[in-house]
Amino acid sequence: MSRPYFADLNFDAWQDRTILLDLDGTLAPDNEQTVTRVVAVAVSDLAVSNRVVLLSNKKNHARNRQIAQDLSLDYLETHLRKPDPRLKRLLRVGGVNDFSNLIVVGDRYLTDGLMAKVLGAEFVKVRRLESSTKSRSSSLVDNLDDTAFFVSRLFKLMRPVQWLKNVLILAPLSFAHQFFNYEKLGLALLGVVIFSLLASGVYIINDFFDREGDRAHPLKRRRPLAAGDISPRVAGILAAGLLLLVTALTSVFFPATGLLLLAYFLLNLLYSRYLKAIPVVDVVTVAGFYLFRIIYGGLIIAVPVSAWLILCTLFLAMLIVGSKRLGEQSRIATGRSVLEFYSPEFLKQLTLGSGALALMSYGIYTVLATGGQPLLYSNLPAVVGVFRLIYLAERGQNTEAPEWLIFRDRVILISVLAWLALIYLSLYF
């Protein structure tokens, strides 16, 4: 889809942000000595409510400084080229500390876009201002960059980070002492792939319905459909292709799970259109999606799943969803209408109660199971991890993306690793 030029961007939603602005190809064609009046006016409008820093990979510093001076902008003069990670330190020296509040604007994904990834910032890609003396090699580089950006947006649309949830599919295999049964392990891993493809198709459909509301959310507005990086038509084709692939793989390898996957798909559609706006029902429904994964994991390897393990999964999922709602509420009150019906006190009680029930269910499971002492001891890191998540949620510390907390919070990471080690010892030694 055609992208706007920099001068055609709407800056109304950009208030009190720091903008890292590319020069060549964004404000002017390569090596031009000045910018047009239209671009200068757009830069002036942008700078009214934001701090704008100019950065160019072209090392003609005299020319870059002059353009920055003409536009009344700060210029980051350095020998480093985007996306060099060392630029992050230079930006800090220049007074840029909150990179979540930073927007990188540029015409190239493989420089400006990757720079945004390195910084943890938002990236806005604009249409390239072409030089009148453009070479064939330059055209090839431009086409490669556009293709890389398009593929990256398609991949982001599939939300691969959410595939981490599908590790739950391996739980029945592990707790049945079958993890090193390579035939069943292969089936379970294939199940993870199939469920990941299905989940991606569902996420794309949900993003299609939610794209208008997502544009009002500080994080979700970066999603490809909300940001306008991918057209609804392309998203629809990708979703249909994924669902057809899931149907084909399921009919060949796991036909007995077809109804379960269909129920998961239909419940997601129902949630996206109606259930997500009903208080409490929205939390229980999302928690139920986790149950589909663990039940699916048992079906594909023909292993029964303990009722206590199912209950533990349900309550743990409710804890995760509750902490996510609490994190969203503490940071922003728009973009998810159901948040208006939840008080902080209720969400805190929900997370605490769900965490306690999850630990109780897991504790009973470890007593009834045959894993020996290490399995009982696995309750200790479980307690630490659960209450650490509750602690972070009540303090409003970025729990609206709990899938990342495993990597961002050392206490939770160590708890998970210790729990996995004890599970391994209890089941296989």
Short mmCIF file of C-alpha atoms in Angstrom, two decimals:
data_model
loop_
_atom_site.label_atom_id
_atom_site.label_comp_id
_atom_site.label_asym_id
_atom_site.label_seq_id
_atom_site.Cartn_x
_atom_site.Cartn_y
_atom_site.Cartn_z
CA MET A 1 0.00 0.00 0.00
CA SER A 2 1.15 3.54 -0.75
CA ARG A 3 2.72 5.36 2.17
CA PRO A 4 2.50 9.12 2.82
CA TYR A 5 5.40 11.48 2.41
CA PHE A 6 6.70 13.08 5.61
CA ALA A 7 4.93 16.36 4.82
CA ASP A 8 1.60 14.48 4.55
CA LEU A 9 1.76 12.92 8.02
CA ASN A 10 -0.81 13.87 10.66
CA PHE A 11 1.02 15.00 13.81
CA ASP A 12 -2.08 15.66 15.95
CA ALA A 13 -1.55 12.54 18.08
CA TRP A 14 2.13 13.34 18.67
CA GLN A 15 2.36 15.45 21.80
CA ASP A 16 5.38 15.79 24.10
CA ARG A 17 7.29 13.10 22.22
CA THR A 18 10.90 12.95 21.10
CA ILE A 19 11.22 12.50 17.34
CA LEU A 20 14.39 11.06 15.79
CA LEU A 21 14.05 12.37 12.26
CA ASP A 22 15.90 11.02 9.24
CA LEU A 23 17.14 13.50 6.62
CA ASP A 24 18.01 11.92 3.27
CA GLY A 25 15.00 10.40 1.57
CA THR A 26 12.69 11.65 4.33
CA LEU A 27 13.04 15.44 4.35
CA ALA A 28 14.94 15.80 1.08
CA PRO A 29 16.28 13.61 -1.74
CA ASP A 30 19.80 12.26 -1.22
CA ASN A 31 22.47 14.98 -1.03
CA GLU A 32 20.05 17.88 -1.64
CA GLN A 33 21.30 21.01 0.11
CA THR A 34 17.89 22.31 1.19
CA VAL A 35 14.37 21.11 1.93
CA THR A 36 11.24 22.38 0.24
CA ARG A 37 8.97 24.94 1.88
CA VAL A 38 6.25 22.31 2.33
CA VAL A 39 8.65 20.07 4.27
CA ALA A 40 9.93 23.01 6.33
CA VAL A 41 6.37 23.90 7.35
CA ALA A 42 5.68 20.26 8.32
CA VAL A 43 8.85 20.16 10.45
CA SER A 44 7.83 23.42 12.11
CA ASP A 45 4.38 21.99 12.93
CA LEU A 46 5.96 18.84 14.35
CA ALA A 47 8.39 20.81 16.52
CA VAL A 48 5.63 22.88 18.16
CA SER A 49 4.72 20.10 20.64
CA ASN A 50 7.69 17.74 20.32
CA ARG A 51 11.45 17.70 20.56
CA VAL A 52 12.89 16.86 17.13
CA VAL A 53 16.44 15.53 16.64
CA LEU A 54 17.91 15.22 13.15
CA LEU A 55 20.10 12.21 12.31
CA SER A 56 21.53 11.23 8.94
CA ASN A 57 23.66 8.35 7.67
CA LYS A 58 25.18 10.76 5.16
CA LYS A 59 28.34 12.11 6.78
CA ASN A 60 28.29 15.54 5.12
CA HIS A 61 28.12 17.17 8.54
CA ALA A 62 28.46 20.74 7.28
CA ARG A 63 25.43 20.30 5.04
CA ASN A 64 23.48 18.40 7.72
CA ARG A 65 24.20 21.07 10.35
CA GLN A 66 23.07 23.82 7.99
CA ILE A 67 19.76 22.09 7.27
CA ALA A 68 19.22 21.48 10.99
CA GLN A 69 19.98 25.14 11.69
CA ASP A 70 17.59 26.30 8.96
CA LEU A 71 14.86 24.13 10.47
CA SER A 72 15.75 25.08 14.10
CA LEU A 73 16.40 21.43 15.00
CA ASP A 74 18.97 19.63 17.13
CA TYR A 75 21.47 17.67 15.04
CA LEU A 76 23.14 14.50 16.35
CA GLU A 77 26.59 14.68 14.81
CA THR A 78 28.39 11.33 14.94
CA HIS A 79 30.45 8.94 12.84
CA LEU A 80 28.09 6.11 13.83
CA ARG A 81 25.53 4.91 11.31
CA LYS A 82 22.00 3.68 11.95
CA PRO A 83 21.20 1.11 13.33
CA ASP A 84 24.41 1.04 15.44
CA PRO A 85 23.39 0.23 19.08
CA ARG A 86 25.98 2.73 20.35
CA LEU A 87 23.72 5.53 19.15
CA LYS A 88 21.50 4.77 22.15
CA ARG A 89 24.24 5.96 24.49
CA LEU A 90 24.73 9.15 22.46
CA LEU A 91 21.02 9.88 22.61
CA ARG A 92 21.10 9.46 26.39
CA VAL A 93 23.97 11.95 26.56
CA GLY A 94 21.79 14.28 24.50
CA GLY A 95 19.00 14.05 27.08
CA VAL A 96 16.85 11.29 25.54
CA ASN A 97 16.08 8.81 28.33
CA ASP A 98 12.53 7.56 27.80
CA PHE A 99 12.84 5.53 24.62
CA SER A 100 9.25 4.31 24.91
CA ASN A 101 8.31 7.94 24.22
CA LEU A 102 10.56 8.10 21.15
CA ILE A 103 9.38 7.97 17.54
CA VAL A 104 11.83 7.23 14.72
CA VAL A 105 10.68 8.68 11.39
CA GLY A 106 12.43 7.61 8.22
CA ASP A 107 12.14 6.19 4.72
CA ARG A 108 14.21 3.01 5.21
CA TYR A 109 13.27 0.03 7.33
CA LEU A 110 16.75 -1.54 7.29
CA THR A 111 18.29 1.57 8.86
CA ASP A 112 15.62 3.72 10.51
CA GLY A 113 13.29 0.81 11.30
CA LEU A 114 16.02 -1.35 12.82
CA MET A 115 17.24 1.70 14.74
CA ALA A 116 13.77 1.94 16.29
CA LYS A 117 13.97 -1.75 17.25
CA VAL A 118 17.37 -1.23 18.88
CA LEU A 119 16.02 1.72 20.85
CA GLY A 120 12.69 0.10 21.72
CA ALA A 121 10.95 3.00 20.00
CA GLU A 122 8.03 3.41 17.63
CA PHE A 123 8.85 3.49 13.91
CA VAL A 124 6.96 5.47 11.30
CA LYS A 125 7.95 4.70 7.72
CA VAL A 126 7.36 7.41 5.14
CA ARG A 127 7.42 7.41 1.36
CA ARG A 128 10.88 8.04 -0.06
CA LEU A 129 11.73 11.36 -1.73
CA GLU A 130 13.53 10.28 -4.89
CA SER A 131 16.61 11.92 -6.37
CA SER A 132 16.53 12.99 -10.02
CA THR A 133 19.84 11.13 -10.54
CA LYS A 134 18.78 7.84 -8.96
CA SER A 135 20.93 4.87 -10.04
CA ARG A 136 19.84 1.31 -10.81
CA SER A 137 21.67 -0.01 -7.72
CA SER A 138 19.86 2.54 -5.58
CA SER A 139 16.52 1.34 -6.98
CA LEU A 140 17.48 -2.24 -6.13
CA VAL A 141 18.31 -1.25 -2.54
CA ASP A 142 15.00 0.62 -2.25
CA ASN A 143 13.03 -2.40 -3.48
CA LEU A 144 14.88 -4.69 -1.09
CA ASP A 145 14.14 -2.33 1.80
CA ASP A 146 10.44 -2.10 0.93
CA THR A 147 10.21 -5.90 0.67
CA ALA A 148 11.96 -6.38 4.02
CA PHE A 149 9.57 -3.91 5.66
CA PHE A 150 6.51 -5.61 4.15
CA VAL A 151 7.64 -9.07 5.27
CA SER A 152 8.47 -7.79 8.76
CA ARG A 153 4.98 -6.27 9.07
CA LEU A 154 3.37 -9.53 7.95
CA PHE A 155 5.41 -11.40 10.54
CA LYS A 156 4.52 -8.86 13.23
CA LEU A 157 0.85 -9.17 12.25
CA MET A 158 1.09 -12.87 13.12
CA ARG A 159 2.27 -11.92 16.65
CA PRO A 160 5.01 -14.56 16.98
CA VAL A 161 5.75 -13.46 20.55
CA GLN A 162 2.33 -14.84 21.50
CA TRP A 163 3.42 -18.29 20.34
CA LEU A 164 5.18 -18.55 23.70
CA LYS A 165 1.78 -19.38 25.20
CA ASN A 166 1.66 -22.53 23.10
CA VAL A 167 4.43 -24.09 25.18
CA LEU A 168 1.48 -25.14 27.37
CA ILE A 169 0.74 -27.77 24.72
CA LEU A 170 3.88 -29.59 25.85
CA ALA A 171 2.76 -29.72 29.51
CA PRO A 172 0.72 -32.97 29.26
CA LEU A 173 3.66 -34.63 27.49
CA SER A 174 6.07 -33.56 30.23
CA PHE A 175 3.89 -34.45 33.20
CA ALA A 176 3.13 -37.85 31.63
CA HIS A 177 6.88 -38.68 31.71
CA GLN A 178 6.86 -38.87 27.89
CA PHE A 179 9.07 -35.90 26.98
CA PHE A 180 11.85 -38.19 25.75
CA ASN A 181 9.47 -40.37 23.78
CA TYR A 182 10.59 -38.87 20.49
CA GLU A 183 7.57 -40.02 18.52
CA LYS A 184 5.20 -38.27 20.90
CA LEU A 185 7.54 -35.30 21.23
CA GLY A 186 7.44 -34.88 17.46
CA LEU A 187 3.64 -34.99 17.49
CA ALA A 188 3.50 -32.46 20.32
CA LEU A 189 5.86 -30.08 18.50
CA LEU A 190 3.77 -30.40 15.35
CA GLY A 191 0.76 -29.56 17.50
CA VAL A 192 2.54 -26.43 18.73
CA VAL A 193 3.12 -25.36 15.12
CA ILE A 194 -0.51 -25.99 14.13
CA PHE A 195 -1.91 -24.15 17.13
CA SER A 196 0.50 -21.25 16.57
CA LEU A 197 -0.72 -20.89 12.98
CA LEU A 198 -4.33 -21.01 14.16
CA ALA A 199 -3.67 -18.43 16.88
CA SER A 200 -1.98 -16.14 14.35
CA GLY A 201 -4.99 -16.36 12.06
CA VAL A 202 -7.25 -15.48 14.99
CA TYR A 203 -5.02 -12.56 16.04
CA ILE A 204 -5.18 -11.13 12.52
CA ILE A 205 -8.99 -11.32 12.52
CA ASN A 206 -9.13 -9.71 15.97
CA ASP A 207 -6.77 -6.94 14.87
CA PHE A 208 -9.00 -6.31 11.86
CA PHE A 209 -12.03 -5.74 14.09
CA ASP A 210 -10.07 -3.81 16.73
CA ARG A 211 -7.97 -1.58 14.45
CA GLU A 212 -9.93 1.62 15.11
CA GLY A 213 -9.82 1.23 18.89
CA ASP A 214 -6.18 0.15 18.80
CA ARG A 215 -5.22 3.51 17.28
CA ALA A 216 -6.11 5.14 20.62
CA HIS A 217 -3.86 2.80 22.62
CA PRO A 218 -0.20 3.77 23.25
CA LEU A 219 1.12 0.29 22.47
CA LYS A 220 -1.50 -1.30 20.23
CA ARG A 221 -1.41 1.58 17.75
CA ARG A 222 1.91 0.14 16.55
CA ARG A 223 0.17 -3.00 15.29
CA PRO A 224 0.42 -3.25 11.49
CA LEU A 225 -3.31 -2.87 10.79
CA ALA A 226 -3.80 -0.02 13.26
CA ALA A 227 -0.69 1.75 11.99
CA GLY A 228 -1.71 1.32 8.35
CA ASP A 229 1.41 -0.71 7.52
CA ILE A 230 -0.70 -3.59 6.17
CA SER A 231 -3.97 -3.19 4.29
CA PRO A 232 -7.11 -5.04 5.49
CA ARG A 233 -7.16 -6.91 2.16
CA VAL A 234 -3.63 -8.30 2.60
CA ALA A 235 -4.39 -9.18 6.23
CA GLY A 236 -7.51 -11.05 5.13
CA ILE A 237 -5.59 -13.06 2.55
CA LEU A 238 -2.94 -13.99 5.13
CA ALA A 239 -5.55 -15.01 7.73
CA ALA A 240 -7.42 -17.15 5.20
CA GLY A 241 -4.19 -18.83 4.11
CA LEU A 242 -3.22 -19.65 7.69
CA LEU A 243 -6.65 -21.08 8.51
CA LEU A 244 -6.65 -23.23 5.37
CA LEU A 245 -3.19 -24.55 6.26
CA VAL A 246 -4.36 -25.37 9.80
CA THR A 247 -7.39 -27.20 8.39
CA ALA A 248 -5.22 -29.26 6.05
CA LEU A 249 -2.62 -30.19 8.69
CA THR A 250 -5.28 -31.05 11.27
CA SER A 251 -7.21 -33.28 8.87
CA VAL A 252 -4.02 -35.20 8.05
CA PHE A 253 -2.37 -35.53 11.47
CA PHE A 254 -4.92 -34.85 14.24
CA PRO A 255 -8.47 -35.20 12.87
CA ALA A 256 -9.81 -35.91 16.36
CA THR A 257 -8.90 -32.36 17.43
CA GLY A 258 -10.83 -30.65 14.64
CA LEU A 259 -13.88 -29.80 16.75
CA LEU A 260 -11.71 -28.47 19.58
CA LEU A 261 -9.85 -26.13 17.21
CA LEU A 262 -13.12 -25.04 15.62
CA ALA A 263 -14.53 -24.25 19.08
CA TYR A 264 -11.37 -22.23 19.87
CA PHE A 265 -11.75 -20.28 16.63
CA LEU A 266 -15.47 -19.56 17.09
CA LEU A 267 -15.05 -18.56 20.73
CA ASN A 268 -12.33 -16.12 19.67
CA LEU A 269 -14.68 -14.55 17.12
CA LEU A 270 -17.41 -14.33 19.75
CA TYR A 271 -14.94 -12.75 22.17
CA SER A 272 -13.71 -10.22 19.62
CA ARG A 273 -17.23 -9.10 18.70
CA TYR A 274 -19.12 -9.32 22.00
CA LEU A 275 -17.61 -11.01 25.05
CA LYS A 276 -14.63 -8.68 25.48
CA ALA A 277 -17.01 -5.86 26.42
CA ILE A 278 -18.64 -7.80 29.28
CA PRO A 279 -16.85 -7.40 32.66
CA VAL A 280 -15.58 -10.65 34.24
CA VAL A 281 -16.76 -12.66 31.22
CA ASP A 282 -13.87 -11.15 29.24
CA VAL A 283 -11.31 -12.33 31.81
CA VAL A 284 -12.76 -15.84 32.11
CA THR A 285 -12.98 -16.20 28.33
CA VAL A 286 -9.35 -15.24 27.75
CA ALA A 287 -8.32 -17.58 30.57
CA GLY A 288 -10.32 -20.30 28.83
CA PHE A 289 -8.15 -19.92 25.74
CA TYR A 290 -5.23 -21.23 27.82
CA LEU A 291 -7.28 -24.31 28.72
CA PHE A 292 -7.77 -25.10 25.04
CA ARG A 293 -3.99 -25.35 24.70
CA ILE A 294 -3.43 -27.79 27.54
CA ILE A 295 -6.43 -29.97 26.56
CA TYR A 296 -5.21 -29.95 22.95
CA GLY A 297 -1.77 -31.03 24.17
CA GLY A 298 -3.29 -34.07 25.84
CA LEU A 299 -5.45 -35.02 22.86
CA ILE A 300 -2.69 -35.04 20.25
CA ILE A 301 -0.59 -37.53 22.22
CA ALA A 302 -3.54 -39.47 23.69
CA VAL A 303 -2.65 -38.66 27.31
CA PRO A 304 -5.28 -37.70 29.94
CA VAL A 305 -4.70 -34.38 31.70
CA SER A 306 -5.09 -34.15 35.47
CA ALA A 307 -8.15 -32.18 36.60
CA TRP A 308 -5.97 -30.36 39.14
CA LEU A 309 -3.55 -29.35 36.37
CA ILE A 310 -6.47 -28.00 34.35
CA LEU A 311 -7.70 -25.99 37.35
CA CYS A 312 -4.20 -24.68 37.99
CA THR A 313 -3.95 -23.57 34.36
CA LEU A 314 -7.32 -21.81 34.54
CA PHE A 315 -6.49 -19.84 37.68
CA LEU A 316 -2.96 -19.04 36.52
CA ALA A 317 -4.42 -17.74 33.26
CA MET A 318 -6.90 -15.60 35.20
CA LEU A 319 -3.97 -14.20 37.19
CA ILE A 320 -2.14 -13.33 33.97
CA VAL A 321 -5.21 -11.72 32.39
CA GLY A 322 -6.06 -9.85 35.58
CA SER A 323 -2.53 -8.49 35.89
CA LYS A 324 -2.69 -7.46 32.23
CA ARG A 325 -5.92 -5.54 32.83
CA LEU A 326 -4.44 -3.92 35.92
CA GLY A 327 -1.35 -2.90 33.98
CA GLU A 328 -3.44 -1.44 31.16
CA GLN A 329 -5.62 0.45 33.59
CA SER A 330 -2.65 1.97 35.43
CA ARG A 331 -1.11 3.30 32.21
CA ILE A 332 -4.06 4.32 30.08
CA ALA A 333 -7.83 4.41 30.37
CA THR A 334 -8.67 4.36 26.66
CA GLY A 335 -8.52 1.75 23.94
CA ARG A 336 -10.33 -1.01 25.92
CA SER A 337 -13.84 0.02 26.92
CA VAL A 338 -14.32 -2.81 29.43
CA LEU A 339 -11.64 -1.26 31.66
CA GLU A 340 -14.13 1.45 32.60
CA PHE A 341 -16.15 -1.15 34.54
CA TYR A 342 -13.22 -2.41 36.62
CA SER A 343 -12.01 -0.66 39.74
CA PRO A 344 -8.32 -1.06 40.68
CA GLU A 345 -9.44 -2.72 43.93
CA PHE A 346 -11.45 -5.37 42.09
CA LEU A 347 -8.59 -6.16 39.71
CA LYS A 348 -6.18 -6.46 42.64
CA GLN A 349 -8.56 -8.87 44.37
CA LEU A 350 -8.92 -10.80 41.12
CA THR A 351 -5.17 -11.21 40.67
CA LEU A 352 -4.59 -12.11 44.32
CA GLY A 353 -7.49 -14.58 44.45
CA SER A 354 -6.56 -16.20 41.14
CA GLY A 355 -2.93 -16.49 42.20
CA ALA A 356 -3.90 -18.13 45.48
CA LEU A 357 -6.23 -20.61 43.75
CA ALA A 358 -3.58 -21.41 41.15
CA LEU A 359 -1.03 -22.19 43.87
CA MET A 360 -3.55 -24.26 45.83
CA SER A 361 -4.49 -26.30 42.74
CA TYR A 362 -0.86 -26.84 41.82
CA GLY A 363 0.00 -27.77 45.41
CA ILE A 364 -2.73 -30.42 45.49
CA TYR A 365 -1.54 -31.75 42.13
CA THR A 366 2.05 -32.12 43.40
CA VAL A 367 0.82 -34.01 46.48
CA LEU A 368 -1.33 -36.41 44.46
CA ALA A 369 1.18 -36.92 41.65
CA THR A 370 4.08 -39.38 41.74
CA GLY A 371 6.96 -36.98 41.14
CA GLY A 372 8.55 -37.35 44.57
CA GLN A 373 10.18 -34.64 46.67
CA PRO A 374 11.49 -32.43 43.81
CA LEU A 375 7.92 -32.01 42.53
CA LEU A 376 6.80 -30.89 45.99
CA TYR A 377 9.72 -28.48 46.20
CA SER A 378 8.67 -26.95 42.87
CA ASN A 379 5.95 -25.17 44.84
CA LEU A 380 8.61 -22.79 46.22
CA PRO A 381 9.61 -21.10 42.94
CA ALA A 382 5.95 -21.23 41.88
CA VAL A 383 4.99 -19.20 44.96
CA VAL A 384 7.78 -16.68 44.30
CA GLY A 385 6.86 -16.27 40.63
CA VAL A 386 3.13 -15.89 41.25
CA PHE A 387 3.44 -13.36 44.05
CA ARG A 388 6.14 -11.45 42.17
CA LEU A 389 3.68 -11.02 39.28
CA ILE A 390 0.98 -9.86 41.70
CA TYR A 391 3.45 -7.42 43.27
CA LEU A 392 4.39 -5.94 39.88
CA ALA A 393 0.74 -5.73 38.80
CA GLU A 394 -0.31 -3.84 41.93
CA ARG A 395 2.54 -1.39 41.41
CA GLY A 396 1.50 -0.86 37.79
CA GLN A 397 4.89 -1.94 36.45
CA ASN A 398 4.25 -2.74 32.78
CA THR A 399 2.21 -5.91 33.28
CA GLU A 400 -0.03 -5.18 30.28
CA ALA A 401 2.43 -7.36 28.35
CA PRO A 402 2.95 -10.24 30.84
CA GLU A 403 4.45 -12.53 28.17
CA TRP A 404 7.55 -10.30 28.24
CA LEU A 405 7.93 -10.31 32.03
CA ILE A 406 9.70 -13.68 31.93
CA PHE A 407 12.56 -11.96 30.12
CA ARG A 408 12.36 -8.51 31.71
CA ASP A 409 12.05 -9.36 35.39
CA ARG A 410 14.96 -11.30 36.88
CA VAL A 411 12.98 -12.65 39.82
CA ILE A 412 10.31 -14.16 37.57
CA LEU A 413 12.94 -15.49 35.15
CA ILE A 414 14.90 -17.20 37.95
CA SER A 415 11.67 -18.57 39.43
CA VAL A 416 10.62 -20.07 36.09
CA LEU A 417 14.06 -21.61 35.50
CA ALA A 418 14.16 -23.06 39.03
CA TRP A 419 10.64 -24.45 38.60
CA LEU A 420 11.57 -26.07 35.27
CA ALA A 421 14.69 -27.60 36.80
CA LEU A 422 12.73 -29.13 39.68
CA ILE A 423 10.05 -30.42 37.30
CA TYR A 424 12.75 -32.07 35.20
CA LEU A 425 14.35 -33.68 38.27
CA SER A 426 11.02 -34.91 39.62
CA LEU A 427 9.81 -36.46 36.39
CA TYR A 428 12.97 -37.94 34.91
CA PHE A 429 15.20 -38.90 37.86
#
